[in-house]
PDB file of C-alpha atoms and ligand atoms in Angstrom:
ATOM      1  CA  MET A   1     113.287 126.809 191.618  1.00  0.00           C
ATOM      2  CA  ARG A   2     112.996 123.256 190.988  1.00  0.00           C
ATOM      3  CA  LYS A   3     115.729 121.704 187.488  1.00  0.00           C
ATOM      4  CA  LYS A   4     113.364 120.244 185.082  1.00  0.00           C
ATOM      5  CA  VAL A   5     114.828 117.224 183.474  1.00  0.00           C
ATOM      6  CA  ILE A   6     113.835 114.392 181.970  1.00  0.00           C
ATOM      7  CA  ILE A   7     115.416 111.302 182.347  1.00  0.00           C
ATOM      8  CA  ASP A   8     115.974 108.799 178.966  1.00  0.00           C
ATOM      9  CA  CYS A   9     116.772 105.582 180.277  1.00  0.00           C
ATOM     10  CA  ASP A  10     117.134 101.877 179.888  1.00  0.00           C
ATOM     11  CA  PRO A  11     115.201 100.272 182.417  1.00  0.00           C
ATOM     12  CA  GLY A  12     117.374  98.102 183.622  1.00  0.00           C
ATOM     13  CA  ILE A  13     118.459  98.095 187.358  1.00  0.00           C
ATOM     14  CA  ASP A  14     121.291 100.652 187.818  1.00  0.00           C
ATOM     15  CA  ASP A  15     118.740 103.037 185.551  1.00  0.00           C
ATOM     16  CA  SER A  16     115.958 102.839 188.084  1.00  0.00           C
ATOM     17  CA  MET A  17     118.042 103.098 191.027  1.00  0.00           C
ATOM     18  CA  ALA A  18     118.917 106.654 189.418  1.00  0.00           C
ATOM     19  CA  ILE A  19     115.026 106.906 189.041  1.00  0.00           C
ATOM     20  CA  MET A  20     114.336 106.614 192.491  1.00  0.00           C
ATOM     21  CA  LEU A  21     116.960 108.518 193.287  1.00  0.00           C
ATOM     22  CA  ALA A  22     115.399 111.751 190.950  1.00  0.00           C
ATOM     23  CA  ILE A  23     112.194 111.266 192.390  1.00  0.00           C
ATOM     24  CA  GLN A  24     113.348 111.163 195.771  1.00  0.00           C
ATOM     25  CA  SER A  25     115.686 114.840 195.429  1.00  0.00           C
ATOM     26  CA  GLU A  26     113.498 117.704 195.757  1.00  0.00           C
ATOM     27  CA  GLU A  27     115.655 119.578 193.421  1.00  0.00           C
ATOM     28  CA  LEU A  28     114.124 118.050 190.805  1.00  0.00           C
ATOM     29  CA  GLU A  29     111.211 117.874 188.597  1.00  0.00           C
ATOM     30  CA  ILE A  30     110.717 115.036 186.274  1.00  0.00           C
ATOM     31  CA  LEU A  31     108.835 116.113 183.525  1.00  0.00           C
ATOM     32  CA  GLY A  32     108.960 112.177 181.883  1.00  0.00           C
ATOM     33  CA  ILE A  33     110.885 109.303 181.223  1.00  0.00           C
ATOM     34  CA  THR A  34     111.416 108.495 177.835  1.00  0.00           C
ATOM     35  CA  ILE A  35     112.475 104.911 177.206  1.00  0.00           C
ATOM     36  CA  VAL A  36     115.298 103.823 175.220  1.00  0.00           C
ATOM     37  CA  SER A  37     116.626  99.245 173.496  1.00  0.00           C
ATOM     38  CA  GLY A  38     119.495  98.862 175.839  1.00  0.00           C
ATOM     39  CA  ASN A  39     119.902  96.140 178.995  1.00  0.00           C
ATOM     40  CA  ALA A  40     116.210  96.097 178.130  1.00  0.00           C
ATOM     41  CA  PRO A  41     114.359  96.262 175.096  1.00  0.00           C
ATOM     42  CA  VAL A  42     112.045  99.126 175.142  1.00  0.00           C
ATOM     43  CA  GLU A  43     109.089  97.411 175.990  1.00  0.00           C
ATOM     44  CA  MET A  44     110.516  95.547 179.127  1.00  0.00           C
ATOM     45  CA  GLY A  45     111.594  99.103 179.949  1.00  0.00           C
ATOM     46  CA  PHE A  46     108.422 101.053 179.867  1.00  0.00           C
ATOM     47  CA  GLU A  47     107.265  98.051 182.112  1.00  0.00           C
ATOM     48  CA  ASN A  48     109.903  98.663 184.466  1.00  0.00           C
ATOM     49  CA  ALA A  49     110.010 101.883 184.507  1.00  0.00           C
ATOM     50  CA  LYS A  50     106.469 101.797 185.528  1.00  0.00           C
ATOM     51  CA  LYS A  51     107.251  98.923 188.381  1.00  0.00           C
ATOM     52  CA  VAL A  52     109.415 101.236 189.716  1.00  0.00           C
ATOM     53  CA  LEU A  53     106.993 104.590 189.524  1.00  0.00           C
ATOM     54  CA  LYS A  54     104.902 102.099 191.621  1.00  0.00           C
ATOM     55  CA  GLN A  55     107.593 101.712 194.162  1.00  0.00           C
ATOM     56  CA  MET A  56     107.910 105.444 194.681  1.00  0.00           C
ATOM     57  CA  ASN A  57     103.905 106.342 194.662  1.00  0.00           C
ATOM     58  CA  ARG A  58     104.672 107.869 191.180  1.00  0.00           C
ATOM     59  CA  LEU A  59     102.525 106.852 188.526  1.00  0.00           C
ATOM     60  CA  ASP A  60     102.173 110.596 187.866  1.00  0.00           C
ATOM     61  CA  ILE A  61     105.337 110.849 185.424  1.00  0.00           C
ATOM     62  CA  PRO A  62     104.649 109.940 182.610  1.00  0.00           C
ATOM     63  CA  VAL A  63     106.541 107.507 180.415  1.00  0.00           C
ATOM     64  CA  PHE A  64     106.739 107.044 176.323  1.00  0.00           C
ATOM     65  CA  THR A  65     108.455 104.450 174.881  1.00  0.00           C
ATOM     66  CA  GLY A  66     111.406 105.670 172.514  1.00  0.00           C
ATOM     67  CA  ALA A  67     113.806 103.630 169.787  1.00  0.00           C
ATOM     68  CA  ARG A  68     113.530  99.339 169.309  1.00  0.00           C
ATOM     69  CA  HIS A  69     116.862  98.997 167.514  1.00  0.00           C
ATOM     70  CA  PRO A  70     120.229 101.304 167.660  1.00  0.00           C
ATOM     71  CA  LEU A  71     120.310 103.978 164.677  1.00  0.00           C
ATOM     72  CA  VAL A  72     122.618 101.188 162.295  1.00  0.00           C
ATOM     73  CA  LYS A  73     123.999  98.269 164.385  1.00  0.00           C
ATOM     74  CA  ALA A  74     122.066  95.236 165.227  1.00  0.00           C
ATOM     75  CA  TYR A  75     120.414  95.557 168.867  1.00  0.00           C
ATOM     76  CA  VAL A  76     122.153  93.775 171.984  1.00  0.00           C
ATOM     77  CA  ASP A  77     120.665  93.226 174.778  1.00  0.00           C
ATOM     78  CA  ALA A  78     122.425  93.381 178.261  1.00  0.00           C
ATOM     79  CA  LEU A  79     119.611  90.819 180.247  1.00  0.00           C
ATOM     80  CA  ASP A  80     122.592  88.870 180.910  1.00  0.00           C
ATOM     81  CA  THR A  81     123.351  91.421 183.118  1.00  0.00           C
ATOM     82  CA  HIS A  82     120.633  93.045 184.928  1.00  0.00           C
ATOM     83  CA  GLY A  83     118.560  89.530 184.147  1.00  0.00           C
ATOM     84  CA  ILE A  84     115.283  88.037 182.080  1.00  0.00           C
ATOM     85  CA  ASP A  85     112.899  90.937 183.101  1.00  0.00           C
ATOM     86  CA  GLY A  86     115.602  93.171 183.186  1.00  0.00           C
ATOM     87  CA  LEU A  87     115.240  93.976 186.547  1.00  0.00           C
ATOM     88  CA  GLY A  88     117.383  91.563 188.553  1.00  0.00           C
ATOM     89  CA  GLU A  89     115.051  88.924 187.864  1.00  0.00           C
ATOM     90  CA  SER A  90     113.270  90.353 190.672  1.00  0.00           C
ATOM     91  CA  PHE A  91     109.897  89.482 188.826  1.00  0.00           C
ATOM     92  CA  LEU A  92     107.700  92.382 190.380  1.00  0.00           C
ATOM     93  CA  GLU A  93     104.042  92.785 189.174  1.00  0.00           C
ATOM     94  CA  SER A  94     103.639  93.831 186.005  1.00  0.00           C
ATOM     95  CA  VAL A  95     101.843  97.676 186.475  1.00  0.00           C
ATOM     96  CA  ASP A  96      98.648  98.259 184.313  1.00  0.00           C
ATOM     97  CA  GLY A  97      97.644 101.507 182.334  1.00  0.00           C
ATOM     98  CA  TYR A  98      99.645 104.329 181.082  1.00  0.00           C
ATOM     99  CA  HIS A  99      98.208 104.339 177.041  1.00  0.00           C
ATOM    100  CA  GLN A 100     101.121 106.779 175.459  1.00  0.00           C
ATOM    101  CA  ASN A 101      99.957 108.906 173.457  1.00  0.00           C
ATOM    102  CA  GLN A 102     102.861 110.234 171.552  1.00  0.00           C
ATOM    103  CA  SER A 103     106.121 108.477 170.975  1.00  0.00           C
ATOM    104  CA  ALA A 104     109.524 109.658 173.044  1.00  0.00           C
ATOM    105  CA  VAL A 105     110.760 111.222 170.199  1.00  0.00           C
ATOM    106  CA  GLU A 106     107.202 113.151 170.396  1.00  0.00           C
ATOM    107  CA  PHE A 107     107.682 114.278 173.934  1.00  0.00           C
ATOM    108  CA  LEU A 108     110.686 115.405 173.936  1.00  0.00           C
ATOM    109  CA  SER A 109     110.307 117.521 170.831  1.00  0.00           C
ATOM    110  CA  ASP A 110     107.249 119.249 172.555  1.00  0.00           C
ATOM    111  CA  THR A 111     108.912 119.275 176.058  1.00  0.00           C
ATOM    112  CA  LEU A 112     111.850 121.043 174.723  1.00  0.00           C
ATOM    113  CA  ARG A 113     109.473 123.854 172.485  1.00  0.00           C
ATOM    114  CA  LYS A 114     107.128 124.827 175.404  1.00  0.00           C
ATOM    115  CA  GLN A 115     110.913 124.858 178.189  1.00  0.00           C
ATOM    116  CA  PRO A 116     114.231 124.660 177.912  1.00  0.00           C
ATOM    117  CA  CYS A 117     115.383 121.259 180.672  1.00  0.00           C
ATOM    118  CA  THR A 118     117.821 119.578 181.849  1.00  0.00           C
ATOM    119  CA  VAL A 119     118.349 115.799 179.672  1.00  0.00           C
ATOM    120  CA  ILE A 120     120.201 113.043 181.887  1.00  0.00           C
ATOM    121  CA  ALA A 121     120.711 110.367 179.407  1.00  0.00           C
ATOM    122  CA  ILE A 122     122.287 107.190 180.737  1.00  0.00           C
ATOM    123  CA  GLY A 123     120.700 104.588 178.239  1.00  0.00           C
ATOM    124  CA  PRO A 124     122.095 103.818 174.766  1.00  0.00           C
ATOM    125  CA  MET A 125     121.147 107.917 172.993  1.00  0.00           C
ATOM    126  CA  THR A 126     119.769 106.745 170.272  1.00  0.00           C
ATOM    127  CA  ASN A 127     116.763 108.636 170.758  1.00  0.00           C
ATOM    128  CA  LEU A 128     118.449 111.871 171.019  1.00  0.00           C
ATOM    129  CA  ALA A 129     120.050 110.751 168.142  1.00  0.00           C
ATOM    130  CA  ASN A 130     115.985 110.172 166.587  1.00  0.00           C
ATOM    131  CA  LEU A 131     115.532 114.182 168.326  1.00  0.00           C
ATOM    132  CA  ILE A 132     118.712 115.512 166.020  1.00  0.00           C
ATOM    133  CA  GLU A 133     116.956 114.152 162.726  1.00  0.00           C
ATOM    134  CA  TYR A 134     113.203 115.329 163.653  1.00  0.00           C
ATOM    135  CA  ASP A 135     113.107 118.236 165.106  1.00  0.00           C
ATOM    136  CA  LYS A 136     116.937 119.315 165.904  1.00  0.00           C
ATOM    137  CA  GLN A 137     115.463 122.928 167.026  1.00  0.00           C
ATOM    138  CA  ALA A 138     113.844 121.050 170.116  1.00  0.00           C
ATOM    139  CA  PHE A 139     117.664 119.344 170.905  1.00  0.00           C
ATOM    140  CA  LEU A 140     119.264 122.516 171.080  1.00  0.00           C
ATOM    141  CA  GLN A 141     116.923 123.494 173.520  1.00  0.00           C
ATOM    142  CA  ILE A 142     118.750 120.829 175.715  1.00  0.00           C
ATOM    143  CA  GLU A 143     119.668 123.124 178.998  1.00  0.00           C
ATOM    144  CA  GLN A 144     122.137 120.549 180.491  1.00  0.00           C
ATOM    145  CA  LEU A 145     122.609 117.276 178.811  1.00  0.00           C
ATOM    146  CA  ILE A 146     124.011 114.851 181.618  1.00  0.00           C
ATOM    147  CA  SER A 147     125.174 111.174 179.528  1.00  0.00           C
ATOM    148  CA  MET A 148     126.377 108.077 181.305  1.00  0.00           C
ATOM    149  CA  GLY A 149     128.373 106.709 179.425  1.00  0.00           C
ATOM    150  CA  GLY A 150     132.100 106.451 177.655  1.00  0.00           C
ATOM    151  CA  ALA A 151     135.345 106.053 179.109  1.00  0.00           C
ATOM    152  CA  PHE A 152     138.453 107.833 179.497  1.00  0.00           C
ATOM    153  CA  LYS A 153     141.313 106.218 180.673  1.00  0.00           C
ATOM    154  CA  GLU A 154     139.459 103.260 181.875  1.00  0.00           C
ATOM    155  CA  GLN A 155     138.927 100.251 179.815  1.00  0.00           C
ATOM    156  CA  GLY A 156     135.738  99.521 178.665  1.00  0.00           C
ATOM    157  CA  ASN A 157     132.715  97.563 180.068  1.00  0.00           C
ATOM    158  CA  CYS A 158     131.662  95.658 177.023  1.00  0.00           C
ATOM    159  CA  SER A 159     134.978  95.963 174.875  1.00  0.00           C
ATOM    160  CA  PRO A 160     138.742  96.875 175.582  1.00  0.00           C
ATOM    161  CA  VAL A 161     138.157 100.609 174.695  1.00  0.00           C
ATOM    162  CA  ALA A 162     134.222 101.006 174.963  1.00  0.00           C
ATOM    163  CA  GLU A 163     131.050 101.578 177.600  1.00  0.00           C
ATOM    164  CA  TYR A 164     127.893 100.115 177.135  1.00  0.00           C
ATOM    165  CA  ASN A 165     125.518 102.518 175.871  1.00  0.00           C
ATOM    166  CA  TYR A 166     128.319 104.492 172.948  1.00  0.00           C
ATOM    167  CA  TRP A 167     129.218 100.719 171.824  1.00  0.00           C
ATOM    168  CA  GLU A 168     125.087  99.843 171.505  1.00  0.00           C
ATOM    169  CA  ASP A 169     124.547 102.526 169.584  1.00  0.00           C
ATOM    170  CA  PRO A 170     127.935 104.212 167.794  1.00  0.00           C
ATOM    171  CA  GLU A 171     126.440 106.096 165.155  1.00  0.00           C
ATOM    172  CA  ALA A 172     123.741 107.836 167.994  1.00  0.00           C
ATOM    173  CA  ALA A 173     126.707 109.137 170.109  1.00  0.00           C
ATOM    174  CA  ALA A 174     128.391 110.298 167.554  1.00  0.00           C
ATOM    175  CA  LEU A 175     125.987 112.387 166.069  1.00  0.00           C
ATOM    176  CA  VAL A 176     125.083 113.974 169.576  1.00  0.00           C
ATOM    177  CA  TYR A 177     128.587 114.950 170.473  1.00  0.00           C
ATOM    178  CA  HIS A 178     128.796 116.028 166.726  1.00  0.00           C
ATOM    179  CA  THR A 179     126.089 117.849 167.200  1.00  0.00           C
ATOM    180  CA  MET A 180     127.005 119.551 169.931  1.00  0.00           C
ATOM    181  CA  ALA A 181     130.218 120.313 169.068  1.00  0.00           C
ATOM    182  CA  GLU A 182     128.144 121.801 165.561  1.00  0.00           C
ATOM    183  CA  HIS A 183     126.407 124.102 168.279  1.00  0.00           C
ATOM    184  CA  HIS A 184     129.241 125.187 170.746  1.00  0.00           C
ATOM    185  CA  LYS A 185     127.652 123.054 173.561  1.00  0.00           C
ATOM    186  CA  LYS A 186     128.966 120.837 176.257  1.00  0.00           C
ATOM    187  CA  ILE A 187     127.648 117.504 176.948  1.00  0.00           C
ATOM    188  CA  HIS A 188     128.599 116.367 180.937  1.00  0.00           C
ATOM    189  CA  MET A 189     130.007 112.642 180.196  1.00  0.00           C
ATOM    190  CA  VAL A 190     129.565 110.704 183.037  1.00  0.00           C
ATOM    191  CA  ASP A 191     132.365 107.824 182.523  1.00  0.00           C
ATOM    192  CA  LEU A 192     133.569 104.921 184.074  1.00  0.00           C
ATOM    193  CA  ASP A 193     136.052 106.560 185.063  1.00  0.00           C
ATOM    194  CA  VAL A 194     133.984 108.397 187.546  1.00  0.00           C
ATOM    195  CA  THR A 195     131.654 105.319 187.343  1.00  0.00           C
ATOM    196  CA  ARG A 196     133.696 102.803 188.295  1.00  0.00           C
ATOM    197  CA  GLN A 197     134.194 104.114 191.477  1.00  0.00           C
ATOM    198  CA  ILE A 198     130.718 103.355 192.877  1.00  0.00           C
ATOM    199  CA  ILE A 199     130.545  99.768 193.620  1.00  0.00           C
ATOM    200  CA  LEU A 200     127.404  99.506 196.014  1.00  0.00           C
ATOM    201  CA  LYS A 201     128.706  96.882 198.581  1.00  0.00           C
ATOM    202  CA  PRO A 202     126.899  94.154 200.053  1.00  0.00           C
ATOM    203  CA  GLU A 203     126.824  95.961 203.864  1.00  0.00           C
ATOM    204  CA  MET A 204     125.101  98.779 202.815  1.00  0.00           C
ATOM    205  CA  LEU A 205     121.907  96.982 201.848  1.00  0.00           C
ATOM    206  CA  ASP A 206     121.800  95.969 205.708  1.00  0.00           C
ATOM    207  CA  GLU A 207     122.127  99.743 206.700  1.00  0.00           C
ATOM    208  CA  MET A 208     119.490 100.668 203.741  1.00  0.00           C
ATOM    209  CA  GLU A 209     117.243  98.173 205.453  1.00  0.00           C
ATOM    210  CA  GLN A 210     117.891  98.791 208.863  1.00  0.00           C
ATOM    211  CA  ILE A 211     117.393 102.392 207.615  1.00  0.00           C
ATOM    212  CA  ASN A 212     114.008 101.912 205.677  1.00  0.00           C
ATOM    213  CA  PRO A 213     113.336  98.448 205.575  1.00  0.00           C
ATOM    214  CA  GLU A 214     110.596  99.020 203.043  1.00  0.00           C
ATOM    215  CA  GLN A 215     112.830 100.683 200.261  1.00  0.00           C
ATOM    216  CA  GLY A 216     116.164  98.999 201.564  1.00  0.00           C
ATOM    217  CA  SER A 217     113.789  95.788 200.874  1.00  0.00           C
ATOM    218  CA  PHE A 218     113.282  96.905 197.195  1.00  0.00           C
ATOM    219  CA  LEU A 219     116.828  97.540 196.468  1.00  0.00           C
ATOM    220  CA  ARG A 220     117.834  93.851 197.553  1.00  0.00           C
ATOM    221  CA  LYS A 221     115.401  92.527 195.610  1.00  0.00           C
ATOM    222  CA  ILE A 222     116.550  94.131 192.102  1.00  0.00           C
ATOM    223  CA  THR A 223     120.315  94.304 192.774  1.00  0.00           C
ATOM    224  CA  LYS A 224     120.578  90.723 194.493  1.00  0.00           C
ATOM    225  CA  TYR A 225     121.106  89.343 190.499  1.00  0.00           C
ATOM    226  CA  TYR A 226     123.583  91.780 189.970  1.00  0.00           C
ATOM    227  CA  PHE A 227     125.740  91.460 192.818  1.00  0.00           C
ATOM    228  CA  GLN A 228     126.385  87.234 191.688  1.00  0.00           C
ATOM    229  CA  PHE A 229     126.877  88.627 188.630  1.00  0.00           C
ATOM    230  CA  HIS A 230     129.706  91.043 189.329  1.00  0.00           C
ATOM    231  CA  TRP A 231     131.102  88.207 191.292  1.00  0.00           C
ATOM    232  CA  GLU A 232     131.092  85.805 188.995  1.00  0.00           C
ATOM    233  CA  TRP A 233     132.078  88.105 186.237  1.00  0.00           C
ATOM    234  CA  GLU A 234     134.938  90.055 188.369  1.00  0.00           C
ATOM    235  CA  HIS A 235     134.989  88.644 191.572  1.00  0.00           C
ATOM    236  CA  LEU A 236     134.022  91.967 192.105  1.00  0.00           C
ATOM    237  CA  ARG A 237     131.903  92.029 196.346  1.00  0.00           C
ATOM    238  CA  GLY A 238     129.576  94.639 195.134  1.00  0.00           C
ATOM    239  CA  CYS A 239     127.941  96.164 192.309  1.00  0.00           C
ATOM    240  CA  VAL A 240     128.533  98.913 190.423  1.00  0.00           C
ATOM    241  CA  ILE A 241     125.819 101.248 189.986  1.00  0.00           C
ATOM    242  CA  ASN A 242     126.792 103.779 187.107  1.00  0.00           C
ATOM    243  CA  ASP A 243     123.811 105.842 187.010  1.00  0.00           C
ATOM    244  CA  PRO A 244     122.445 107.065 190.195  1.00  0.00           C
ATOM    245  CA  LEU A 245     125.502 109.098 189.622  1.00  0.00           C
ATOM    246  CA  ALA A 246     124.591 110.857 186.861  1.00  0.00           C
ATOM    247  CA  VAL A 247     121.617 112.006 188.742  1.00  0.00           C
ATOM    248  CA  ALA A 248     123.237 112.697 191.430  1.00  0.00           C
ATOM    249  CA  TYR A 249     125.464 114.905 189.278  1.00  0.00           C
ATOM    250  CA  CYS A 250     123.060 117.039 187.684  1.00  0.00           C
ATOM    251  CA  ILE A 251     121.862 117.597 191.654  1.00  0.00           C
ATOM    252  CA  ASP A 252     124.998 118.207 192.773  1.00  0.00           C
ATOM    253  CA  PRO A 253     127.837 118.803 190.100  1.00  0.00           C
ATOM    254  CA  SER A 254     130.361 119.375 192.690  1.00  0.00           C
ATOM    255  CA  LEU A 255     130.418 115.448 193.676  1.00  0.00           C
ATOM    256  CA  CYS A 256     132.232 114.887 190.371  1.00  0.00           C
ATOM    257  CA  SER A 257     134.937 116.963 188.645  1.00  0.00           C
ATOM    258  CA  GLY A 258     137.363 116.419 185.500  1.00  0.00           C
ATOM    259  CA  MET A 259     138.191 118.313 182.653  1.00  0.00           C
ATOM    260  CA  GLU A 260     136.835 120.439 179.336  1.00  0.00           C
ATOM    261  CA  ALA A 261     138.361 118.588 176.187  1.00  0.00           C
ATOM    262  CA  PHE A 262     137.122 117.881 172.751  1.00  0.00           C
ATOM    263  CA  VAL A 263     135.330 113.741 172.370  1.00  0.00           C
ATOM    264  CA  ASP A 264     134.061 111.856 169.588  1.00  0.00           C
ATOM    265  CA  ILE A 265     133.049 108.694 169.101  1.00  0.00           C
ATOM    266  CA  GLU A 266     134.333 106.023 166.216  1.00  0.00           C
ATOM    267  CA  THR A 267     131.539 103.950 165.204  1.00  0.00           C
ATOM    268  CA  GLN A 268     134.255 101.156 163.302  1.00  0.00           C
ATOM    269  CA  SER A 269     135.996  98.073 163.530  1.00  0.00           C
ATOM    270  CA  LEU A 270     136.925  97.056 166.745  1.00  0.00           C
ATOM    271  CA  SER A 271     137.191 100.246 168.849  1.00  0.00           C
ATOM    272  CA  ARG A 272     133.339 101.117 168.212  1.00  0.00           C
ATOM    273  CA  GLY A 273     131.954 102.821 170.440  1.00  0.00           C
ATOM    274  CA  GLN A 274     135.192 104.414 172.081  1.00  0.00           C
ATOM    275  CA  SER A 275     134.660 107.751 173.597  1.00  0.00           C
ATOM    276  CA  ILE A 276     138.508 109.969 172.126  1.00  0.00           C
ATOM    277  CA  VAL A 277     138.783 111.957 174.640  1.00  0.00           C
ATOM    278  CA  ASP A 278     141.305 114.685 172.850  1.00  0.00           C
ATOM    279  CA  ALA A 279     143.189 116.120 176.337  1.00  0.00           C
ATOM    280  CA  TYR A 280     146.117 117.791 174.624  1.00  0.00           C
ATOM    281  CA  GLY A 281     144.375 119.031 171.563  1.00  0.00           C
ATOM    282  CA  TYR A 282     145.536 117.038 168.877  1.00  0.00           C
ATOM    283  CA  TYR A 283     142.423 118.122 166.610  1.00  0.00           C
ATOM    284  CA  ARG A 284     143.033 121.862 167.510  1.00  0.00           C
ATOM    285  CA  LYS A 285     138.835 121.341 168.055  1.00  0.00           C
ATOM    286  CA  PRO A 286     136.992 123.874 170.867  1.00  0.00           C
ATOM    287  CA  ALA A 287     135.543 121.117 173.467  1.00  0.00           C
ATOM    288  CA  ASN A 288     131.879 119.761 173.190  1.00  0.00           C
ATOM    289  CA  ALA A 289     132.544 117.584 176.504  1.00  0.00           C
ATOM    290  CA  VAL A 290     132.500 118.159 180.712  1.00  0.00           C
ATOM    291  CA  VAL A 291     135.109 115.158 181.007  1.00  0.00           C
ATOM    292  CA  LEU A 292     134.499 113.512 184.886  1.00  0.00           C
ATOM    293  CA  THR A 293     137.454 112.106 185.910  1.00  0.00           C
ATOM    294  CA  LYS A 294     137.326 111.958 189.705  1.00  0.00           C
ATOM    295  CA  VAL A 295     134.558 111.732 192.134  1.00  0.00           C
ATOM    296  CA  ASP A 296     134.269 111.944 195.700  1.00  0.00           C
ATOM    297  CA  THR A 297     132.671 108.263 196.736  1.00  0.00           C
ATOM    298  CA  GLU A 298     132.097 108.757 200.400  1.00  0.00           C
ATOM    299  CA  ARG A 299     130.242 111.827 199.481  1.00  0.00           C
ATOM    300  CA  PHE A 300     127.735 110.632 197.145  1.00  0.00           C
ATOM    301  CA  PHE A 301     127.068 107.254 198.541  1.00  0.00           C
ATOM    302  CA  THR A 302     125.825 109.207 201.964  1.00  0.00           C
ATOM    303  CA  PHE A 303     124.078 111.864 199.333  1.00  0.00           C
ATOM    304  CA  PHE A 304     122.186 108.550 197.784  1.00  0.00           C
ATOM    305  CA  ILE A 305     121.301 107.026 201.136  1.00  0.00           C
ATOM    306  CA  ASP A 306     120.749 110.250 202.584  1.00  0.00           C
ATOM    307  CA  ARG A 307     118.161 110.607 199.731  1.00  0.00           C
ATOM    308  CA  VAL A 308     116.624 106.821 198.418  1.00  0.00           C
ATOM    309  CA  LEU A 309     115.408 105.569 202.031  1.00  0.00           C
ATOM    310  CA  ARG A 310     113.836 108.950 203.120  1.00  0.00           C
ATOM    311  CA  LYS A 311     110.119 108.288 203.768  1.00  0.00           C
ATOM    312  CA  LYS A 312     108.823 108.443 200.761  1.00  0.00           C
ATOM    313  CA  LYS A 313     105.842 111.412 199.722  1.00  0.00           C
ATOM    314  CA  LYS A 314     102.991 110.659 198.981  1.00  0.00           C
ATOM    315  CA  VAL A 315     101.814 112.650 195.660  1.00  0.00           C
TER     316      VAL A 315
HETATM  317  O1  RIB B 401     127.425 101.138 180.386  1.00  0.00           O
HETATM  318  C1  RIB B 401     126.900 101.570 181.622  1.00  0.00           C
HETATM  319  C2  RIB B 401     125.716 101.666 181.062  1.00  0.00           C
HETATM  320  O2  RIB B 401     125.367 100.879 180.317  1.00  0.00           O
HETATM  321  C3  RIB B 401     124.447 102.076 181.976  1.00  0.00           C
HETATM  322  O3  RIB B 401     123.953 102.768 182.288  1.00  0.00           O
HETATM  323  C4  RIB B 401     123.897 100.810 182.173  1.00  0.00           C
HETATM  324  O4  RIB B 401     122.233 100.627 182.777  1.00  0.00           O
HETATM  325  C5  RIB B 401     124.025  99.898 181.011  1.00  0.00           C
HETATM  326  O5  RIB B 401     123.115 101.104 180.526  1.00  0.00           O
HETATM  327 CA1   CA B 402     121.242 102.292 181.717  1.00  0.00          CA
END
């Protein structure tokens, strides 16, 4: 049985690589892709998702526009990291079509009411928070919620303590974590403690282009800017690709390990967006998260390269 998934994202270079991985993985049936403002404004993210689906010959997958701004805070993009087109300044041709007859939240509500499924959330969680407000029963139908976000022992990536997705919309993240706690559910937190170890190296691109020139050169096109960004800002030879790990973990959870804990999200002041992981049970509250702390990076890259470079299926 293929796992039914909805990908909620803000493409975004690493989101795009996560979508590619999901499409190339036979274990998954992608019911749809919902877009949220994050790395790029939602309209740009919508266009970028279609560009990736075109590259993958999967324009049959529906895409839905979601929240234009966070619940409370002002919207802050990450185009400095992802380029002015949100896709590494690859300036790919825009893709027509895709008349949307419903919003991201309406799609999430309708789809989850039809069948429970997995949601892989790899952007700010504004759409999920809006779904809780709009149709909480549907939200509670989420069979497994996997969120790329937060940090446990790692430093943040947009403040000393906060990771971008949770920093961008901390009220949304907090509402999602509170709702999970209220209903005795656990979110799988694919945080910076694991994703920061997923560093795509330049030599890997050469290897990928050897294996599959077309897919390899597409990846090079959308990551070129990202490599430069990481070198300029962190003097890192390579680029951290956070989001594909959330997809890989959805397919093969043995890639990561971690612990169950109660997690809450700070929404105010200096530590806005910090994911507070109560590892020692100070708050005496039941766990509402599986916090991932270790990843087998070697196995992840073999998994990623093997799948993304497979011959694309014609649909
Ligand atoms: O902090 C990294 C996360 O924020 C990734 O999902 C990246 O795409 C951005 O959304
Ligand atoms: Ca993302």
